[in-house]
Short mmCIF file of C-alpha atoms in Angstrom, two decimals:
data_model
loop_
_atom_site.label_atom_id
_atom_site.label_comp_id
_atom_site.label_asym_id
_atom_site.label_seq_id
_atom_site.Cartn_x
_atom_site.Cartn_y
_atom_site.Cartn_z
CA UNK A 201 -21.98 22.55 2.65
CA UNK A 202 -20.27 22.49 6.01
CA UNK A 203 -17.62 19.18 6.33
CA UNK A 204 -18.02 16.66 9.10
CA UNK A 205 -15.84 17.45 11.57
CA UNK A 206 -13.71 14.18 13.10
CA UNK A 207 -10.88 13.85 15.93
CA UNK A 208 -8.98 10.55 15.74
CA UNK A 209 -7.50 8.86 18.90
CA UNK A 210 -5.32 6.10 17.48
CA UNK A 211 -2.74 3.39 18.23
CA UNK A 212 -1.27 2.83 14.59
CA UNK A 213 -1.27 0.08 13.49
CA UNK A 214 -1.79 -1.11 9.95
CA UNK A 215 -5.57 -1.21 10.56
CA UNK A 216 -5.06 2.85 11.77
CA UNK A 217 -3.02 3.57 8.90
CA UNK A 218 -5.62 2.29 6.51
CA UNK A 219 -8.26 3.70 8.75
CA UNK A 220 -6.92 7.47 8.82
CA UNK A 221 -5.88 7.13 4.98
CA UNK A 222 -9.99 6.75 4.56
CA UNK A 223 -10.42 9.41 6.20
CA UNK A 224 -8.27 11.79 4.36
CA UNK A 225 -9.62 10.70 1.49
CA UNK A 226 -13.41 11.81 2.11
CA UNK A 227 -14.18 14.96 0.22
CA UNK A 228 -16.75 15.70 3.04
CA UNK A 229 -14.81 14.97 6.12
CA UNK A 230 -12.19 17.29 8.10
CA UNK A 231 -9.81 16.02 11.11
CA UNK A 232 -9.49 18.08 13.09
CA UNK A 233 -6.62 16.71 14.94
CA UNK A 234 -5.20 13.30 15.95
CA UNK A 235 -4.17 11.53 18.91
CA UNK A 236 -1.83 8.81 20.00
CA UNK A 237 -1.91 6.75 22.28
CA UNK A 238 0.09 2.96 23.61
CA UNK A 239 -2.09 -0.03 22.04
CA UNK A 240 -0.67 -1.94 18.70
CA UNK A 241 2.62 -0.98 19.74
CA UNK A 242 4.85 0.55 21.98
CA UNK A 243 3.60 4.75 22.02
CA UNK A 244 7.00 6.33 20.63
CA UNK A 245 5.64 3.89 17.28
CA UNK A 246 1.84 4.72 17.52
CA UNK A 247 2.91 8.71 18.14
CA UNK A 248 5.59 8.48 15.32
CA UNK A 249 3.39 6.47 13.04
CA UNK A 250 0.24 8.85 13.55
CA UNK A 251 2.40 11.99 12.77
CA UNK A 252 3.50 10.50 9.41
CA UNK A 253 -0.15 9.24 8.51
CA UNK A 254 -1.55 12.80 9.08
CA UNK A 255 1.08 13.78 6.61
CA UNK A 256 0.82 10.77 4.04
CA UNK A 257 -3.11 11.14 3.96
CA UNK A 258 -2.68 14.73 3.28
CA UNK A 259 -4.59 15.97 6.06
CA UNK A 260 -1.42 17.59 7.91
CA UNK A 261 -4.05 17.88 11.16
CA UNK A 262 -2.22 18.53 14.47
CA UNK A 263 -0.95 15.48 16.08
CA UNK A 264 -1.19 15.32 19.78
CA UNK A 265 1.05 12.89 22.49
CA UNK A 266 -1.69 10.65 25.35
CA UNK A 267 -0.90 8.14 27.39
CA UNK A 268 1.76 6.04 27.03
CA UNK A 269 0.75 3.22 29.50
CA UNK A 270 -2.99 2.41 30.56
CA UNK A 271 -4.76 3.85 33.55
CA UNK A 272 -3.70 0.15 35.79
CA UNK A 273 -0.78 -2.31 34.76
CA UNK A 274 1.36 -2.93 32.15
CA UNK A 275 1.36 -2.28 28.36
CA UNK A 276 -0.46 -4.97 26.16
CA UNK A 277 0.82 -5.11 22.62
CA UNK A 278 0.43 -6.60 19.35
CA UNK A 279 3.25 -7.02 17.81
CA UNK A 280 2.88 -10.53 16.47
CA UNK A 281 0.16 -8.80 14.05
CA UNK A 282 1.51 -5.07 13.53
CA UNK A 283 5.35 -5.77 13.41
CA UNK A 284 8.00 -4.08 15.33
CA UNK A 285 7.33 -0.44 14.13
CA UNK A 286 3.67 -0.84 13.94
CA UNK A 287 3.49 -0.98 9.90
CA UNK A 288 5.15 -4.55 9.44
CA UNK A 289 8.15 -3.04 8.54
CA UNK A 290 6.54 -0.74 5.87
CA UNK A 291 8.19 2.90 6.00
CA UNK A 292 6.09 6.50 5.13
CA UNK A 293 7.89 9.37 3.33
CA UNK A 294 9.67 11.88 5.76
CA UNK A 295 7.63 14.74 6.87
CA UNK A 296 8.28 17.99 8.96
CA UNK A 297 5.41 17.31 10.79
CA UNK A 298 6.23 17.68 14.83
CA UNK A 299 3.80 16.76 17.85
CA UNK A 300 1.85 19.35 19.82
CA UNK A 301 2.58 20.12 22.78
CA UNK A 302 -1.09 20.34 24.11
CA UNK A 303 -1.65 16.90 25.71
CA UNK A 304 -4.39 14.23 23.86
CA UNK A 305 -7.24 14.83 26.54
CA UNK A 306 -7.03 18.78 26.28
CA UNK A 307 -6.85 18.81 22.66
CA UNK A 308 -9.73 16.99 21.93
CA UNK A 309 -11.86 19.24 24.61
CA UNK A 310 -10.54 22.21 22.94
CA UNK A 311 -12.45 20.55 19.64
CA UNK A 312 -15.19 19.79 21.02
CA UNK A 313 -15.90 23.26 22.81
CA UNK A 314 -14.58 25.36 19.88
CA UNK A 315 -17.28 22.64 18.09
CA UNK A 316 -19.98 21.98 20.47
CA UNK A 317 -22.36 18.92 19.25
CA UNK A 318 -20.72 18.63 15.76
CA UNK A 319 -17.40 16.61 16.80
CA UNK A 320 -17.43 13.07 16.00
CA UNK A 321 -14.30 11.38 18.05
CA UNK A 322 -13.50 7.89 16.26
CA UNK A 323 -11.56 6.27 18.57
CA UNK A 324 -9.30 3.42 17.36
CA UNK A 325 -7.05 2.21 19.93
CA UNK A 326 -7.25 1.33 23.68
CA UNK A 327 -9.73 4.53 25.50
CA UNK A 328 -7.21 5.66 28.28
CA UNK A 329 -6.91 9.16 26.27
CA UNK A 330 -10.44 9.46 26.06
CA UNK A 331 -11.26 8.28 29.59
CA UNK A 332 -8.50 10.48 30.95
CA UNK A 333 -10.57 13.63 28.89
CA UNK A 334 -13.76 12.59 29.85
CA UNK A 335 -12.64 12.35 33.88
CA UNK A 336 -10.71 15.63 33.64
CA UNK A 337 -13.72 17.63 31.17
CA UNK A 338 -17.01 16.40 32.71
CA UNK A 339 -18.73 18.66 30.34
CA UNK A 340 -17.02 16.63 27.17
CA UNK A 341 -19.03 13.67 26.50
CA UNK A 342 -22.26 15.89 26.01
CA UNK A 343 -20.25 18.27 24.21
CA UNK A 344 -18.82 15.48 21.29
CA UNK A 345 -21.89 14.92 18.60
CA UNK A 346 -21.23 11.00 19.37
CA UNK A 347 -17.93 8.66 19.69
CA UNK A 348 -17.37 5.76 17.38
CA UNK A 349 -15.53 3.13 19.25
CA UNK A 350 -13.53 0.04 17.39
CA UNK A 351 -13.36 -2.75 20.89
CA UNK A 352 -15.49 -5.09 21.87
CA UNK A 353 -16.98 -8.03 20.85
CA UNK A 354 -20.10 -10.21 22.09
CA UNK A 355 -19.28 -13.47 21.63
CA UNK A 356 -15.34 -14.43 21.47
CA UNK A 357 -12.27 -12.58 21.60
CA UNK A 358 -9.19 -11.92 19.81
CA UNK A 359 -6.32 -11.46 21.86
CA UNK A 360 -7.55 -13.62 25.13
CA UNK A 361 -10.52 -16.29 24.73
CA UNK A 362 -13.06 -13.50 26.34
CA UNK A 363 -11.77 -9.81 25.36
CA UNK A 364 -10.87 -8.23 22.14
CA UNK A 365 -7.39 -6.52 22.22
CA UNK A 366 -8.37 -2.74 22.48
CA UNK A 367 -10.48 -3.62 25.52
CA UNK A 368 -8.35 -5.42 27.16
CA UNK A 369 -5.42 -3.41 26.92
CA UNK A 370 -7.12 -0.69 29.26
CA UNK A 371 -10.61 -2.03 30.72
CA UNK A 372 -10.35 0.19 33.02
CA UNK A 373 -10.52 2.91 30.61
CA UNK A 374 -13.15 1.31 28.47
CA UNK A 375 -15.37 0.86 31.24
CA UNK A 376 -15.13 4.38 32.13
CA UNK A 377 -16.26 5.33 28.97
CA UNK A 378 -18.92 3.21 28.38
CA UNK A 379 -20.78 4.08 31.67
CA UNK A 380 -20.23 8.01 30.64
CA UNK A 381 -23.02 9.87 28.88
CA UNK A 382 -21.78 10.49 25.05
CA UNK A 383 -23.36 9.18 21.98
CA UNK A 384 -21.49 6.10 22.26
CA UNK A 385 -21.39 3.73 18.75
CA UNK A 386 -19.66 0.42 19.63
CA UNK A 387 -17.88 -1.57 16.28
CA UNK A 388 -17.15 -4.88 17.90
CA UNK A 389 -15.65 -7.86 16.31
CA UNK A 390 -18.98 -8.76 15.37
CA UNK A 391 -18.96 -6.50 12.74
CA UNK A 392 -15.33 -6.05 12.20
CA UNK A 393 -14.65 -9.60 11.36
CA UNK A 394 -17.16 -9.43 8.60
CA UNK A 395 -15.42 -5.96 7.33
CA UNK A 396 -13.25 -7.44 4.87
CA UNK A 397 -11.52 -6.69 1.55
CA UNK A 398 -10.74 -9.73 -0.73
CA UNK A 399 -6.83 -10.76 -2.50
CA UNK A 400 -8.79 -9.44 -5.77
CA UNK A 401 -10.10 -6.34 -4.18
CA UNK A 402 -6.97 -5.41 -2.82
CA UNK A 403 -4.92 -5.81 -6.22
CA UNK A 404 -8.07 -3.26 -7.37
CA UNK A 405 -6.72 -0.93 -4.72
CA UNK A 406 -3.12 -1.34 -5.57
CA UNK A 407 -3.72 -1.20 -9.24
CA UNK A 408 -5.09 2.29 -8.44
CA UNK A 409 -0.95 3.66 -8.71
CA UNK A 410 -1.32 6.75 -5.87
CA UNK A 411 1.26 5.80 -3.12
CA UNK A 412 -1.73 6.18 -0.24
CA UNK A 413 -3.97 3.05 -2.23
CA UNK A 414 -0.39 1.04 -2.60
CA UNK A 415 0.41 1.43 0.53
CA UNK A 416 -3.03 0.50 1.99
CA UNK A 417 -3.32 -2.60 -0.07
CA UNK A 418 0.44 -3.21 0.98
CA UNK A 419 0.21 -3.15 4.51
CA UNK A 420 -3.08 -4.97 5.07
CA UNK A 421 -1.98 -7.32 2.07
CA UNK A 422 0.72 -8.59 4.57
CA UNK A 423 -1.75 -10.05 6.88
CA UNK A 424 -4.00 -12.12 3.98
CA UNK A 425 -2.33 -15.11 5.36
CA UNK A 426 -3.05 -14.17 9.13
CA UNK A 427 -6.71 -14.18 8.62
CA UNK A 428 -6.68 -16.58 6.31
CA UNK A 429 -5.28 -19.41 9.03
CA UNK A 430 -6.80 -17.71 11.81
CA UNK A 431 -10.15 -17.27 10.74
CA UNK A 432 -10.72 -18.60 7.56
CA UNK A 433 -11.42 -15.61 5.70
CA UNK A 434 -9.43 -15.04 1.81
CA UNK A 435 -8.63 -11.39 2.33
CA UNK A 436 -7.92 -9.04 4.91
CA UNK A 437 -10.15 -8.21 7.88
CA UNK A 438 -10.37 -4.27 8.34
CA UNK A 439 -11.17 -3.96 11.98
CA UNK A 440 -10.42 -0.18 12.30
CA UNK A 441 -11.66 1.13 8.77
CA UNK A 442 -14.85 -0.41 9.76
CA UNK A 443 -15.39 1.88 12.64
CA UNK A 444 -14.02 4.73 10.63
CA UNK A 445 -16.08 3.59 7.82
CA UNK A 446 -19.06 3.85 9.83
CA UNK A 447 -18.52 7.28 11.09
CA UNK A 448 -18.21 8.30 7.52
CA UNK A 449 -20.82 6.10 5.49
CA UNK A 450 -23.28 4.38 8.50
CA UNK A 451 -26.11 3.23 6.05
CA UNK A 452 -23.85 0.57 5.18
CA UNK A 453 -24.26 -0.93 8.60
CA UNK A 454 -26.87 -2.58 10.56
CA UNK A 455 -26.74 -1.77 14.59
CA UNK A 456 -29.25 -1.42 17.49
CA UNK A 457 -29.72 -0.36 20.83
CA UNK A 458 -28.47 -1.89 24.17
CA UNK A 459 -27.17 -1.75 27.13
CA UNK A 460 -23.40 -2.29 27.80
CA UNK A 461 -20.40 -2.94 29.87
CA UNK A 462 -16.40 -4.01 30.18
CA UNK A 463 -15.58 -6.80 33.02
CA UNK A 464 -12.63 -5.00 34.70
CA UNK A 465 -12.54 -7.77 37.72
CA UNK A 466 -12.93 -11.63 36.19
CA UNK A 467 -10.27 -13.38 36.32
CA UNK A 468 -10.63 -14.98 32.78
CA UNK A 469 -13.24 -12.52 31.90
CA UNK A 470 -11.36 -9.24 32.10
CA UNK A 471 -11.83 -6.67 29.56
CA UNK A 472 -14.79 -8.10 27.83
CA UNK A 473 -17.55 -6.51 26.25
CA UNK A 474 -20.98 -7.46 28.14
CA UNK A 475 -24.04 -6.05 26.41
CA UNK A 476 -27.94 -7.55 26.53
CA UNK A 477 -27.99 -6.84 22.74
CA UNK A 478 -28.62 -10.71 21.92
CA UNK A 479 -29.82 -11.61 25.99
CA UNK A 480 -33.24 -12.52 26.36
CA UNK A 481 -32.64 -10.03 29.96
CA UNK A 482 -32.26 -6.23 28.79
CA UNK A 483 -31.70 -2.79 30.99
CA UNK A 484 -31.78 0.58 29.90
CA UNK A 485 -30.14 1.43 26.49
CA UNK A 486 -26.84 3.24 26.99
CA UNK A 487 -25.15 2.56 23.63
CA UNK A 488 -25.35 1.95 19.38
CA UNK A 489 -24.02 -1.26 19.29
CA UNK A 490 -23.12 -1.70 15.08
CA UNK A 491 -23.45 -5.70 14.68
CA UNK A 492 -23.13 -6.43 10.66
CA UNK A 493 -21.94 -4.63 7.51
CA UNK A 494 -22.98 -4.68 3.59
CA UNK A 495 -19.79 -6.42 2.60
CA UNK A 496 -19.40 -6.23 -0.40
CA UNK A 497 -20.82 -2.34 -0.60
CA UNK A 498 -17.67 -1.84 1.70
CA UNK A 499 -15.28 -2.62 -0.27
CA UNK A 500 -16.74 -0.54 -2.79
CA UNK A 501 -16.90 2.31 -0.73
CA UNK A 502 -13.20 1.99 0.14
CA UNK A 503 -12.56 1.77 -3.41
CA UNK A 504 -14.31 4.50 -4.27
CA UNK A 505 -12.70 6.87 -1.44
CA UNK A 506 -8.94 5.68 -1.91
CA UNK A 507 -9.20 7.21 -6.07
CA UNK A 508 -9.25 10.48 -4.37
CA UNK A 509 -5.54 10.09 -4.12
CA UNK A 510 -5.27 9.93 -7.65
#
């Protein structure tokens, strides 16, 4: 049977690294390449980080440079979460693995032409590579089978009051691709909030011995006590293995059709996610927008796929 065929744009990021470890680990998936771009951290991190993940999930898929900046102002970062280097401090094994030199936007075009209708792009980071591909390949977003997006979220945010951080890092860029015509599946903070592994369900992972389930109950282990003061949840929240987890396993999900937007102007407002998908006033659908998650079949699942480092 033929695989699914993926191309990750990234920002890693512990979430990432946890996210693209999944994905090496499906039996039934293929990458076939991955892309960096500026986001969690600084982009000479998320590019460096991304080129050792391809190699520490096995998948050794070509890595490819984006945009280091987003399309209007300055970086936005997340440090205070993510650490210095983007893996709070945690180190990957060395690798020979060296960026291509085909820029983000062209690679994944090149994918989806050599591919038509059977790419899936997961994008996990701010969109600035993806808008910059979709304005440069007008042909693209019809080409891609769909794009799952992690950003968003319809009620509050998580890095300003209004906006969740991969949003409002490039709105710009987010708005761009949400008024384009792919397949677009949304994974908000709606549903990635309630994408969660428990203290006991990580010390399953990590009792699982391969380095790749270690270090993914390692690095999201580190930020128990984060979500546990910040949002009252006893475990770690898993926004960007929920999108990924959707691409790969979606009947665990529950979504629905909407309309939807990103604020680019307001002045407390900017970079938020406005969608009718809970409004009482509706428009014409232009995106999936996945809302809730079988928890605890989630955790299973990631279970499950992280043995097939064993």
């Amino acid at each position: 049977m033929d695989k699914n065929l993926f191309f990750i744009d990234c920002d890693p990021g512990i979430d990432d690294a946890a996210a693209i470890l999944l994905a090496g680990a499906d039996p039934d998936a293929e990458v076939l390449g991955i892309s960096a771009v500026a986001g969690n951290v600084p982009f000479r991190h998320t590019l460096a980080n991304a080129l050792s993940l391809s190699a520490f999930a096995e998948l050794n898929a070509p890595v490819y440079a984006g945009a280091d900046r987003p399309l209007r102002g300055e970086p936005l970062t997340a440090e205070f979460v993510h650490g210095a280097n983007g893996l709070r401090g945690h180190t990957l094994p060395e690798h020979s693995l060296t960026a291509d030199p085909t820029p983000a936007w062209d690679a994944l075009y090149a994918a989806a032409k050599a591919h038509p209708h059977k790419v899936t792009l997961v994008a996990l980071g701010p969109l600035t590579n993806v808008a910059i591909a979709f304005s440069k390949w007008r042909d693209l977003p019809t080409l891609l089978k769909k794009v799952v997006i992690m950003g968003g979220a319809t009620h509050t945010g998580n890095i300003t009051p209004a906006a969740e951080f991969n949003f409002a890092a490039d709105p710009e860029a987010a708005e761009m691709v949400l008024r384009s015509s792919a397949d677009l599946h949304i994974c908000p903070l709606d549903v990635t909030e309630r994408s969660y592994i428990s203290k006991e369900e990580l010390a399953q992972l990590d009792s699982q011995g391969s380095p790749q389930a270690r270090f993914f109950a390692a690095v999201m282990g580190d930020s128990v006590d984060h979500y546990k003061d910040d949002y009252g949840v006893e475990g770690a929240i898993l926004h960007d293995p929920s999108a990924m987890l959707y691409a790969l396993r979606p009947a665990l999900f529950t979504a629905k059709r909407c309309w939807g937007a990103v604020e680019t102007e307001g002045v407390y407002s900017r970079g938020r996610l406005v969608t009718d998908a809970f409004s009482d006033a509706s428009e014409n659908p232009t995106c999936t927008l996945v809302y809730d998650v079988d928890r605890p079949a989630f955790a299973a699942a990631i279970l499950e796929l992280m043995q097939a480092y064993q």
